[in-house]
Coordinates of C-alpha atoms in Angstrom, one line a residue:
Chain A
M1 CA 12.9 11.9 15.0
A2 CA 12.9 11.0 18.6
E3 CA 12.4 7.1 19.0
I4 CA 9.9 6.0 21.9
E5 CA 9.7 2.6 22.7
N6 CA 6.3 2.5 23.4
M7 CA 4.2 5.2 21.1
E8 CA 1.3 2.8 21.6
V9 CA 0.4 4.3 24.8
W10 CA 0.2 7.5 23.3
Q11 CA -2.0 6.6 20.3
D12 CA -4.5 4.5 21.9
P13 CA -7.4 4.1 19.5
E14 CA -9.7 4.6 22.5
T15 CA -8.2 7.5 23.7
I16 CA -8.4 9.1 20.2
Q17 CA -11.8 8.4 19.5
T18 CA -13.4 9.7 23.0
I19 CA -11.5 13.0 22.7
L20 CA -12.6 13.4 18.9
H21 CA -16.2 12.6 20.0
N22 CA -16.4 14.6 23.2
A23 CA -14.4 17.7 22.3
Q24 CA -16.0 21.1 21.3
T25 CA -13.4 23.5 21.6
V26 CA -9.7 23.0 20.1
A27 CA -7.3 25.3 21.1
I28 CA -4.4 24.8 18.3
V29 CA -0.9 26.0 19.4
G30 CA 1.1 27.5 16.6
L31 CA -1.7 28.1 14.3
S32 CA -0.9 29.4 10.8
S33 CA -2.7 31.7 8.6
N34 CA -1.1 30.4 5.8
P35 CA -3.4 28.1 4.0
L36 CA -0.6 25.8 2.5
R37 CA 0.3 25.0 6.3
A38 CA -0.3 21.8 7.9
S39 CA -1.5 23.6 10.9
N40 CA -4.0 25.6 8.8
F41 CA -5.1 22.5 7.0
V42 CA -6.0 20.3 10.7
G43 CA -7.8 23.8 11.5
F44 CA -9.5 24.3 8.5
Y45 CA -11.0 20.7 8.8
A46 CA -11.9 21.0 12.2
R47 CA -14.2 24.0 11.5
R48 CA -15.8 22.3 8.7
H49 CA -16.7 19.3 11.2
G50 CA -18.2 21.3 13.7
Y51 CA -15.5 22.2 16.4
R52 CA -15.1 25.3 17.9
V53 CA -11.2 26.3 16.9
I54 CA -9.5 29.0 19.0
P55 CA -6.1 30.3 17.3
V56 CA -3.0 30.6 19.8
N57 CA 0.1 31.8 18.0
P58 CA 1.7 35.6 19.3
R59 CA 2.6 35.9 15.8
E60 CA -0.8 35.9 13.9
T61 CA -3.6 38.6 15.0
E62 CA -6.2 36.6 13.5
V63 CA -6.8 33.0 11.6
F64 CA -9.9 31.9 10.2
G65 CA -11.4 35.3 11.5
E66 CA -11.1 34.5 14.9
R67 CA -8.4 36.2 17.5
S68 CA -5.1 34.7 17.9
W69 CA -3.8 34.3 21.5
P70 CA -0.5 34.9 22.5
S71 CA -0.6 31.9 24.8
L72 CA -3.0 29.4 26.3
S73 CA -3.2 31.4 29.9
E74 CA -5.0 34.3 28.0
I75 CA -8.0 32.2 26.2
P76 CA -10.9 33.9 28.1
E77 CA -13.1 30.7 27.9
P78 CA -12.7 26.7 28.3
V79 CA -10.7 24.7 26.2
D80 CA -11.4 21.0 25.4
V81 CA -8.1 20.0 23.8
V82 CA -4.7 21.9 23.0
D83 CA -3.6 20.6 19.8
V84 CA 0.6 21.7 19.3
F85 CA 2.3 22.4 16.1
R86 CA 5.3 23.4 18.0
A87 CA 8.9 22.2 18.2
P88 CA 9.1 19.3 20.9
D89 CA 10.9 21.6 23.1
A90 CA 8.1 23.8 23.6
V91 CA 6.0 21.1 24.9
P92 CA 6.6 21.4 28.8
G93 CA 5.7 25.0 28.8
I94 CA 2.7 23.9 26.9
V95 CA 1.9 21.1 29.3
E96 CA 1.9 23.5 32.2
E97 CA -0.2 25.8 30.6
S98 CA -2.7 23.0 29.6
I99 CA -2.9 22.0 33.5
A100 CA -3.6 25.4 34.4
I101 CA -6.2 25.8 32.2
N102 CA -7.9 22.3 32.9
A103 CA -7.9 21.3 29.6
K104 CA -9.2 17.5 29.1
A105 CA -6.5 16.4 26.4
L106 CA -3.0 17.5 24.8
W107 CA -3.0 16.5 21.1
L108 CA 0.7 16.1 20.1
Q109 CA 0.7 16.2 16.3
F110 CA 3.2 14.3 13.7
G111 CA 6.7 14.9 15.1
V112 CA 5.8 16.9 18.3
I113 CA 7.2 14.3 20.6
H114 CA 8.0 14.9 24.2
E115 CA 7.6 11.8 26.7
E116 CA 8.3 13.5 30.0
A117 CA 6.0 16.2 29.1
A118 CA 3.7 13.8 28.2
T119 CA 3.8 12.0 31.0
E120 CA 3.4 15.0 33.0
A121 CA 0.1 15.7 31.3
R122 CA -1.1 12.3 31.7
T123 CA -0.2 12.0 35.5
A124 CA -2.4 15.4 36.1
G125 CA -5.2 13.7 34.3
I126 CA -5.2 15.1 31.1
D127 CA -5.6 12.7 28.0
V128 CA -2.8 12.7 25.8
V129 CA -2.0 11.7 22.1
M130 CA 1.2 11.9 20.6
D131 CA 2.6 11.7 17.0
R132 CA -0.6 11.8 15.5
C133 CA -3.0 14.0 13.1
L134 CA -6.0 15.4 14.8
K135 CA -7.4 15.5 11.3
I136 CA -6.1 11.9 10.2
E137 CA -7.6 10.5 12.9
H138 CA -11.1 12.3 12.9
A139 CA -10.9 11.1 9.1
R140 CA -10.3 8.2 10.2
Y141 CA -13.0 7.5 12.9
I142 CA -15.8 9.9 11.9
G143 CA -14.8 11.3 8.7
R144 CA -14.3 10.1 5.0
M145 CA -10.4 8.8 4.9
H146 CA -11.6 5.7 3.0
V147 CA -13.0 7.6 0.0
L148 CA -9.2 8.3 -0.7
G149 CA -8.1 4.4 -0.4
F150 CA -6.6 4.8 3.0
N151 CA -6.7 1.9 5.4
T152 CA -8.6 3.0 8.1
N153 CA -8.6 -0.2 10.6
T154 CA -12.0 0.1 11.4
L155 CA -14.5 -2.8 10.3
S156 CA -18.1 -2.7 10.8
A157 CA -21.2 -4.3 9.0
R158 CA -23.6 -1.4 10.3
R159 CA -25.3 1.0 8.3
E160 CA -24.2 4.4 9.4
A161 CA -26.3 7.7 8.9
P162 CA -25.2 9.5 5.4
A163 CA -22.3 12.0 5.6
Chain B
M1 CA -21.4 13.5 16.1
S2 CA -21.7 10.0 16.8
E3 CA -21.9 8.8 20.4
E4 CA -20.5 5.2 19.0
H5 CA -17.3 4.1 20.1
R6 CA -16.1 1.1 18.7
P7 CA -13.9 -0.8 20.5
D8 CA -10.6 -1.6 18.6
R9 CA -9.8 -5.5 17.8
E10 CA -7.1 -7.0 15.8
F11 CA -9.2 -8.8 13.3
G12 CA -8.3 -12.1 11.4
F13 CA -7.2 -12.3 7.7
H14 CA -10.2 -14.0 6.5
T15 CA -12.5 -11.5 8.0
R16 CA -10.7 -8.7 7.1
S17 CA -10.7 -9.9 3.3
I18 CA -14.4 -9.7 3.5
H19 CA -15.0 -6.8 5.6
A20 CA -12.5 -4.5 5.0
G21 CA -13.2 -1.3 3.2
A22 CA -16.7 -2.8 2.7
R23 CA -18.9 -0.4 4.8
P24 CA -22.6 -0.8 4.0
D25 CA -23.6 2.1 1.6
P26 CA -24.9 4.7 4.0
T27 CA -27.9 6.0 1.3
T28 CA -29.0 2.7 0.2
G29 CA -28.1 0.4 2.8
A30 CA -26.9 -2.0 -0.1
R31 CA -24.5 -4.8 1.6
A32 CA -22.6 -5.6 -1.4
I33 CA -20.2 -2.9 -2.8
P34 CA -22.1 -1.0 -5.2
I35 CA -20.2 0.0 -8.6
F36 CA -20.3 3.5 -8.4
Q37 CA -20.2 3.8 -12.3
T38 CA -20.0 7.7 -12.4
T39 CA -17.2 10.0 -13.5
S40 CA -18.1 12.9 -11.4
Y41 CA -19.8 13.9 -8.3
V42 CA -22.0 16.7 -7.5
F43 CA -20.6 19.1 -4.7
E44 CA -22.7 20.1 -1.7
D45 CA -21.9 23.9 -2.1
P46 CA -19.0 26.0 -3.1
E47 CA -16.9 26.0 -0.5
S48 CA -16.7 22.0 -0.1
A49 CA -16.0 21.8 -3.9
A50 CA -12.9 24.6 -3.2
A51 CA -12.0 22.3 -0.1
Y52 CA -12.0 18.9 -2.2
F53 CA -9.6 20.7 -4.7
N54 CA -7.6 22.3 -2.1
L55 CA -6.9 18.2 -0.7
Q56 CA -8.2 20.3 3.1
E57 CA -11.1 17.7 3.0
Y58 CA -11.6 13.8 2.0
G59 CA -14.4 14.0 -0.4
N60 CA -15.0 12.7 -4.2
T61 CA -14.1 15.1 -7.2
Y62 CA -13.8 13.1 -10.3
S63 CA -13.2 8.8 -11.4
R64 CA -10.2 10.0 -12.6
I65 CA -8.5 10.5 -9.2
M66 CA -10.8 8.3 -6.6
N67 CA -14.3 6.4 -7.1
P68 CA -16.0 4.7 -4.1
T69 CA -15.8 1.1 -5.5
V70 CA -12.2 1.5 -6.2
A71 CA -11.6 3.0 -2.9
A72 CA -13.1 -0.1 -1.4
F73 CA -10.4 -2.0 -2.9
E74 CA -8.0 0.2 -2.1
E75 CA -8.6 0.2 1.6
R76 CA -9.2 -3.8 1.5
L77 CA -5.7 -4.4 0.1
S78 CA -4.1 -2.1 2.0
N79 CA -5.6 -3.3 5.2
L80 CA -4.6 -7.0 4.2
E81 CA -1.1 -5.8 3.3
G82 CA -1.0 -4.0 6.6
G83 CA -0.4 -0.2 5.0
I84 CA -1.9 3.0 6.1
G85 CA -2.9 2.8 2.3
A86 CA -3.3 2.2 -1.2
V87 CA -3.7 3.8 -4.8
A88 CA -5.5 1.5 -7.4
F89 CA -4.4 1.5 -11.2
A90 CA -5.5 0.4 -14.4
S91 CA -2.7 -2.4 -14.9
G92 CA 0.2 -3.8 -12.5
L93 CA 2.5 -2.2 -14.8
A94 CA 0.7 1.3 -14.7
A95 CA 1.0 0.9 -10.5
Q96 CA 4.2 0.5 -11.0
S97 CA 5.3 3.3 -13.6
S98 CA 3.5 5.5 -11.1
A99 CA 4.8 4.3 -8.0
L100 CA 8.4 5.2 -9.3
F101 CA 7.4 8.8 -11.3
T102 CA 6.1 9.5 -7.6
L103 CA 9.5 9.1 -6.2
L104 CA 12.3 9.4 -8.4
A105 CA 13.7 12.5 -10.5
P106 CA 16.1 12.7 -13.5
G107 CA 19.3 11.4 -12.4
D108 CA 18.3 9.1 -9.8
H109 CA 19.5 5.5 -9.6
V110 CA 17.7 2.3 -8.8
V111 CA 19.2 -1.0 -8.1
A112 CA 16.5 -3.9 -9.0
S113 CA 16.6 -7.7 -9.0
A114 CA 17.5 -8.9 -12.7
A115 CA 15.2 -11.6 -12.2
L116 CA 12.2 -9.1 -12.2
Y117 CA 8.9 -10.2 -14.3
G118 CA 9.8 -9.8 -18.0
G119 CA 7.3 -6.5 -18.5
T120 CA 9.1 -5.0 -15.4
V121 CA 12.6 -5.3 -17.1
T122 CA 11.4 -3.8 -20.0
Q123 CA 9.7 -0.9 -18.4
L124 CA 12.5 0.0 -16.4
K125 CA 14.8 -0.1 -19.0
H126 CA 12.0 2.2 -20.9
L127 CA 11.8 4.6 -18.0
E128 CA 15.4 4.9 -17.8
R129 CA 15.7 6.4 -21.2
K130 CA 12.8 8.7 -20.8
L131 CA 13.3 9.8 -17.6
S132 CA 17.0 9.8 -17.4
L133 CA 17.3 7.3 -14.9
D134 CA 20.2 4.7 -14.0
V135 CA 19.1 1.4 -13.4
T136 CA 21.5 -1.3 -12.0
F137 CA 20.2 -5.3 -12.5
V138 CA 22.0 -7.4 -9.9
D139 CA 21.3 -11.2 -8.9
P140 CA 19.1 -11.0 -6.0
D141 CA 20.3 -14.0 -4.3
R142 CA 23.3 -12.7 -2.8
P143 CA 22.3 -9.5 -0.4
Q144 CA 25.8 -8.1 -1.0
N145 CA 25.3 -7.7 -4.8
W146 CA 22.7 -5.1 -3.6
A147 CA 25.0 -3.2 -1.2
D148 CA 27.7 -3.1 -3.5
A149 CA 25.6 -1.6 -6.2
V150 CA 24.0 1.3 -4.1
R151 CA 25.5 4.7 -4.9
E152 CA 24.7 8.1 -3.7
E153 CA 22.2 9.0 -6.2
T154 CA 20.5 5.6 -5.3
K155 CA 16.6 6.5 -4.7
L156 CA 15.1 3.0 -4.8
L157 CA 15.7 -0.6 -4.3
F158 CA 13.5 -3.3 -6.1
G159 CA 12.7 -6.6 -6.0
E160 CA 9.9 -9.3 -6.0
T161 CA 8.7 -11.7 -3.2
I162 CA 9.1 -14.6 -5.5
G163 CA 10.8 -14.3 -8.8
N164 CA 10.4 -15.9 -12.1
P165 CA 11.3 -18.1 -13.9
G166 CA 14.0 -19.0 -11.0
G167 CA 11.7 -19.0 -8.1
N168 CA 13.9 -16.7 -6.6
V169 CA 12.9 -15.8 -2.7
L170 CA 13.7 -12.3 -1.9
D171 CA 15.7 -12.1 1.3
I172 CA 13.3 -9.0 2.1
E173 CA 14.5 -8.1 5.8
V174 CA 18.2 -8.2 4.8
I175 CA 17.5 -6.0 1.5
A176 CA 15.5 -3.6 3.4
N177 CA 18.1 -2.7 5.6
I178 CA 20.7 -2.1 2.8
A179 CA 17.9 0.3 1.4
H180 CA 17.8 2.0 4.6
D181 CA 21.0 2.2 5.2
A182 CA 21.4 4.1 2.3
G183 CA 18.4 6.2 2.8
A184 CA 16.4 4.7 0.2
P185 CA 13.1 2.9 0.2
L186 CA 12.5 -0.6 -0.8
L187 CA 9.8 -1.6 -3.1
V188 CA 8.4 -5.3 -3.7
D189 CA 6.2 -6.5 -6.3
N190 CA 4.3 -8.8 -4.2
T191 CA 2.0 -10.6 -7.0
F192 CA 3.1 -14.4 -6.5
A193 CA 2.7 -14.4 -2.5
T194 CA -0.5 -12.2 -2.2
P195 CA -0.5 -10.8 1.4
W196 CA -1.7 -14.4 2.6
L197 CA 1.6 -16.1 1.8
C198 CA 3.8 -13.0 2.6
R199 CA 3.5 -9.4 3.7
P200 CA 6.6 -7.3 2.6
L201 CA 5.8 -4.3 4.9
D202 CA 6.2 -6.4 8.3
W203 CA 9.8 -7.2 6.9
G204 CA 10.8 -3.4 6.6
A205 CA 9.7 -3.0 2.8
D206 CA 8.4 0.4 2.3
I207 CA 6.2 -0.1 -0.7
V208 CA 4.3 -3.0 -2.3
V209 CA 2.9 -3.2 -5.8
H210 CA 0.6 -5.7 -7.1
S211 CA -0.8 -7.0 -10.3
A212 CA -4.4 -7.8 -8.9
T213 CA -4.9 -8.8 -12.3
K214 CA -3.3 -12.3 -10.7
F215 CA -4.2 -14.1 -7.2
L216 CA -6.1 -10.9 -6.0
G217 CA -8.8 -11.2 -8.6
G218 CA -8.2 -14.9 -9.6
H219 CA -10.7 -14.9 -12.2
G220 CA -8.4 -13.9 -15.1
T221 CA -11.1 -11.5 -16.1
S222 CA -9.6 -7.7 -14.9
I223 CA -6.7 -6.0 -15.3
G224 CA -5.3 -3.8 -12.7
G225 CA -3.0 -3.1 -10.4
A226 CA -2.3 -1.1 -6.7
V227 CA 0.5 0.7 -4.8
V228 CA 0.7 0.3 -1.1
D229 CA 2.8 2.3 1.3
A230 CA 3.7 1.1 4.5
G231 CA 3.9 4.8 5.7
E232 CA 7.1 4.2 7.3
F233 CA 9.7 5.8 5.1
D234 CA 10.9 9.5 5.8
W235 CA 10.7 11.3 2.8
S236 CA 12.2 14.4 4.5
N237 CA 15.4 12.4 4.8
G238 CA 17.0 15.4 2.4
R239 CA 16.7 12.8 -0.5
F240 CA 13.3 13.3 -2.2
P241 CA 12.6 17.0 -2.6
I242 CA 10.1 15.6 -5.0
I243 CA 8.2 14.8 -2.5
A244 CA 9.3 16.9 0.4
E245 CA 9.7 20.4 -1.0
P246 CA 6.8 22.4 -2.3
S247 CA 4.8 21.3 -5.2
P248 CA 4.2 23.6 -8.0
A249 CA 0.6 22.0 -8.8
Y250 CA -0.6 22.9 -5.7
H251 CA 0.4 26.5 -5.3
G252 CA 3.7 25.6 -3.1
L253 CA 1.5 22.7 -1.1
A254 CA 4.6 20.4 0.8
F255 CA 2.9 16.9 0.6
H256 CA 5.4 15.4 3.2
E257 CA 5.1 18.7 5.6
T258 CA 1.1 18.7 5.4
F259 CA 0.4 15.0 5.3
G260 CA 3.1 13.1 7.4
T261 CA 3.3 10.0 7.0
Y262 CA 0.2 10.0 3.9
G263 CA 2.5 12.5 1.9
Y264 CA 3.9 9.8 -0.6
L265 CA 0.4 8.5 -1.3
M266 CA -1.4 11.8 -1.3
K267 CA 1.2 12.9 -4.4
L268 CA 0.7 9.7 -6.0
R269 CA -2.9 10.0 -6.3
A270 CA -3.3 13.9 -6.4
E271 CA -0.4 14.5 -8.9
T272 CA 0.6 11.0 -10.7
L273 CA -2.4 9.6 -11.0
R274 CA -4.3 12.8 -11.4
D275 CA -1.7 13.6 -14.3
L276 CA -0.8 10.3 -16.0
G277 CA -4.4 9.1 -15.8
G278 CA -4.1 5.3 -15.2
A279 CA -7.2 4.9 -13.3
M280 CA -8.7 1.3 -12.2
S281 CA -12.4 1.0 -13.4
P282 CA -15.0 1.0 -10.5
F283 CA -16.3 -2.7 -12.5
N284 CA -12.9 -4.0 -12.1
A285 CA -12.5 -2.9 -8.8
F286 CA -16.0 -4.5 -7.9
L287 CA -14.5 -7.7 -9.4
F288 CA -11.2 -7.5 -7.5
L289 CA -13.2 -7.0 -4.3
Q290 CA -15.2 -10.2 -4.9
G291 CA -11.8 -12.1 -5.7
I292 CA -10.3 -11.1 -2.3
E293 CA -13.2 -12.1 -0.3
T294 CA -11.5 -15.7 -0.8
L295 CA -8.1 -14.7 -1.3
G296 CA -6.7 -17.2 1.9
L297 CA -8.9 -20.1 1.0
R298 CA -7.8 -20.4 -2.8
M299 CA -4.4 -19.3 -2.0
D300 CA -3.9 -21.9 0.4
R301 CA -5.7 -24.5 -2.3
H302 CA -3.2 -23.2 -4.9
V303 CA -0.1 -23.6 -3.0
G304 CA -1.5 -27.5 -2.1
N305 CA -2.0 -28.1 -5.4
A306 CA 1.4 -26.5 -6.7
R307 CA 3.4 -28.5 -4.2
T308 CA 1.4 -31.6 -5.1
I309 CA 2.6 -31.0 -9.1
A310 CA 5.8 -29.9 -8.2
E311 CA 6.9 -33.0 -6.5
W312 CA 5.4 -35.5 -8.5
L313 CA 7.4 -33.8 -11.5
S314 CA 10.5 -33.7 -9.6
E315 CA 10.7 -37.4 -9.4
R316 CA 10.3 -37.7 -13.4
D317 CA 13.1 -38.8 -15.3
D318 CA 12.2 -36.6 -18.2
V319 CA 12.3 -33.6 -16.0
T320 CA 15.7 -32.1 -15.6
Q321 CA 14.7 -29.6 -13.2
V322 CA 11.7 -28.2 -11.4
R323 CA 12.3 -24.7 -9.7
Y324 CA 9.8 -24.8 -7.4
P325 CA 11.1 -22.9 -3.9
G326 CA 8.9 -25.0 -1.9
L327 CA 10.4 -27.9 -3.1
A328 CA 12.3 -29.8 -0.4
G329 CA 16.0 -29.6 -1.0
S330 CA 15.2 -25.9 -2.5
K331 CA 18.3 -23.8 -2.2
Y332 CA 15.6 -20.9 -1.0
G333 CA 14.3 -23.3 1.8
E334 CA 15.5 -21.3 4.8
L335 CA 13.9 -18.1 3.0
V336 CA 10.6 -19.6 2.0
A337 CA 10.9 -21.2 5.9
K338 CA 11.0 -17.3 6.8
Y339 CA 9.0 -15.3 4.6
L340 CA 6.4 -17.8 2.9
P341 CA 6.0 -19.9 5.8
R342 CA 2.1 -21.3 4.1
G343 CA 3.6 -22.1 0.8
A344 CA 6.0 -20.4 -2.0
G345 CA 3.2 -19.6 -4.6
A346 CA 1.8 -21.6 -7.3
V347 CA 3.8 -20.3 -10.3
F348 CA 6.8 -22.3 -11.2
C349 CA 8.9 -23.6 -14.3
F350 CA 10.2 -26.8 -15.0
D351 CA 12.5 -27.9 -17.8
L352 CA 11.6 -30.7 -20.3
D353 CA 14.5 -32.9 -21.1
G354 CA 14.4 -31.5 -24.7
G355 CA 14.5 -28.5 -26.7
R356 CA 12.3 -26.0 -28.6
E357 CA 10.5 -28.9 -30.3
A358 CA 9.9 -30.7 -26.9
G359 CA 8.2 -28.0 -25.1
Q360 CA 5.9 -27.5 -28.3
D361 CA 4.9 -30.7 -28.2
F362 CA 4.3 -30.7 -24.8
I363 CA 2.0 -28.1 -25.1
R364 CA 0.1 -29.8 -27.6
G365 CA -0.4 -32.6 -25.6
V366 CA -2.2 -31.2 -22.6
R367 CA -6.0 -30.3 -22.8
L368 CA -7.0 -28.9 -19.3
F369 CA -4.1 -26.4 -18.9
S370 CA -5.0 -23.5 -20.8
H371 CA -1.9 -22.2 -23.1
L372 CA -1.9 -18.3 -22.5
A373 CA 0.3 -15.6 -21.6
N374 CA -1.1 -15.0 -17.7
V375 CA -0.6 -16.3 -14.1
G376 CA -2.9 -16.6 -10.8
D377 CA -5.9 -17.6 -12.6
A378 CA -8.6 -20.0 -10.9
K379 CA -7.7 -22.0 -14.2
S380 CA -4.2 -23.6 -14.4
L381 CA -2.4 -22.0 -17.1
I382 CA 0.6 -23.2 -19.2
I383 CA 3.1 -21.7 -21.8
H384 CA 6.5 -22.4 -23.4
P385 CA 8.7 -19.1 -23.4
A386 CA 10.9 -20.4 -25.7
S387 CA 8.2 -20.5 -28.3
T388 CA 6.0 -17.6 -27.3
T389 CA 7.0 -14.6 -25.1
H390 CA 10.8 -15.3 -25.4
R391 CA 10.8 -16.7 -29.2
Q392 CA 13.0 -14.2 -30.3
L393 CA 15.8 -14.9 -28.0
T394 CA 18.9 -17.1 -28.9
D395 CA 19.4 -20.2 -26.6
D396 CA 22.3 -17.9 -25.2
E397 CA 19.7 -15.1 -24.5
L398 CA 17.6 -17.4 -23.1
A399 CA 20.1 -19.0 -20.8
A400 CA 20.8 -15.4 -19.6
A401 CA 17.2 -14.9 -18.8
G402 CA 17.4 -18.0 -16.9
I403 CA 15.1 -19.8 -19.0
G404 CA 15.7 -23.2 -21.3
P405 CA 14.7 -24.3 -24.7
G406 CA 12.6 -27.3 -23.0
T407 CA 11.5 -24.8 -20.1
I408 CA 7.6 -24.9 -19.3
R409 CA 6.0 -22.3 -16.6
L410 CA 2.7 -23.5 -14.9
S411 CA 0.6 -21.0 -13.1
I412 CA -1.5 -24.1 -11.0
G413 CA -5.0 -23.2 -10.4
L414 CA -7.6 -24.7 -8.2
E415 CA -8.6 -27.9 -10.0
D416 CA -8.2 -31.4 -8.5
A417 CA -4.7 -32.1 -8.4
Q418 CA -5.3 -35.7 -9.9
D419 CA -7.0 -34.0 -13.0
L420 CA -3.9 -31.8 -13.6
L421 CA -1.5 -34.5 -13.1
W422 CA -3.5 -36.7 -15.5
D423 CA -3.3 -33.7 -18.1
L424 CA 0.5 -33.2 -17.6
E425 CA 0.8 -36.8 -18.2
Q426 CA -0.7 -36.5 -21.5
G427 CA 2.1 -33.4 -22.3
F428 CA 4.5 -36.2 -21.7
A429 CA 3.0 -38.6 -23.7
Q430 CA 2.9 -36.3 -26.6
I431 CA 6.6 -35.7 -26.5
G432 CA 7.1 -39.8 -26.8

C-alpha cells in the first residue's frame, strides 16, 4: 500500500461530513453488479440512504436497475460526488474527467491512493477524501455504525431524531 | 438528512469514559443507557431484514450477535483504547478464544509470553490440541526470545501489558516490531493496566483483549470480556487467507476486501460470535458502562494505594521480595516509565519469609482483604496461590511458575491505605 506522509489532510472530518450532508448524486466509478464486491455494498447502502447512485463502468450495462455509463463524461446529468473503486493508476484520468464535469467532490475508497492526482483535484476546487470508505463514514456520522460496536469517535449529549 | 455539522474535537479520557457510546436514546430520550433486555428486533420491512443479514446495512437482528447496550460498552471501550471498534464477550477467556479462533487456522504457530495469566496458558494449551495449533512460550523479558521463536507459520504474538505473578512489563513497541517483521499481529491483554494506564495500540499492538470483569467494571459483580482492534494490521499480506479469502458462511464474501480495515472485527462478530455464541449479556454491559464512567479516577486511587502498600512491604524484614514493577529499583523501571507513567497497576505478589504454612496463616490473620480468586475489585483481595489456585503443584513446579510456597497475591482496592496496612499487619502477627 502506498504510504503518504500527511494522510490526515485527505481524511478531514469536516470535509467528509460536508460532502455526505450536501451530496445528492454519487457516480460510482467501478461499480460492480456482483453483490459480493465492496463497490456493490457501498452503492446498495448509498441508495438505501437516499442518494442517487449512477454506475460508471464500461463492463456493466446496468446496476441496481440504473444504466451504467462507460465514463464520467457521458453522464447526462450533474454529479455531486465521484466515488472511485479503481486501481490507483486510473485516478489521474478520473480527476481530469471530474474537473470537466464540474463534480463537487472526489472520494477515493480504501487503497485508492494517488496524492498527485488528489492534489490536482483539490487545486481545481474539488473536495477530496482519500483511503476512506463512503459507506463507513456515512455510517459513522449519520447512520448506525455504532450498533455494531464500532468507534464512531463522535460524542454528543443531544437527542437525535429516531432513525 | 440532518444539517448539523459537528466540529471535531479531541475529547479527554474522562469525558470519553462518560460519553463515548452513550448517545441519548432517540426514542425515549433516556439519558442513562437503557438495558435492552431483548433477544431480537423487529425489522422495518423485508428489504431491511435482508440487508442486515447480508451485512449490507448496520442494524440489529439478534442479541447473540449485537445488542444496543452491549454496543455502547463496545464503542466506549474501543474509544478509550484508541481502536476502531470492539466486540464484547461473555468473559475475558471467551473474548480471547474468539480473537484467536478468528485469525488462526490449523497448523498455525503462536509465540506467547510464558508469564501469561494461568487461565490463558491453559486455554492456549487446550486450543493447541483441539485446533492443531503450535504454541511456543517464551520468557517475555528478553525481546530476542520472541524473535528467536518466530518461524514461517507464526501468525500471532501474544503478551500482557503487566504479567503475574512476576509483574513483567511487556516492551510492547519492540515486540510489535518483531511481530510485524514476521507478518503477524501482536495481541496484548491489557486487563491489568486498563487504557488509563497504558494503550497498547498506541505502541504498535494490533489487537487488545480485556477481562472486563476486573478494573473496567471495578465492582466485582459481572463476568465479561472484549476484543479491540486497532484496524492497522494488513490481513491481505498473503498470510491470512482465513480473513482475506471468500467466506463460505456468507456466500463467498471476502471480509477484508469488502470491509477494509473493519474486516477482522466484522468477521469476529458476524462469524465467530454468531457461531460460537459467547455473547455478553446486556445487563452486564450496563454494569460495565457504569464502572467505566469512573475508570481513570479509580485507577489513580488503585495505583496510589498499591504503591503505598508495596513500599511498606518492601521495608519489612519478614518479606523476602515484593514483585511490584512500580517500586524504585524494579528491573522493569524503564519499561514502567515508558509504558505505564501513571502507575504499574494494583495487582502484585510478595513473598513471605516462610513456607506454605506461613502463607495460610497470613490469610487467616487478615479481615479486610477478601480471600478469593479474582482481581481488580473496588475491594482489596488476597490469595495464597500455593494453597489454592496452584495447590496441586510441587514446590519445584511452583518455582517454575514463578510462585514460592510463601507467595501472596494482592489486588489493592479503593479503601483507605492506612486501613489496608493495619489489616496486613494482622496477617504478619498471625504468622508470629
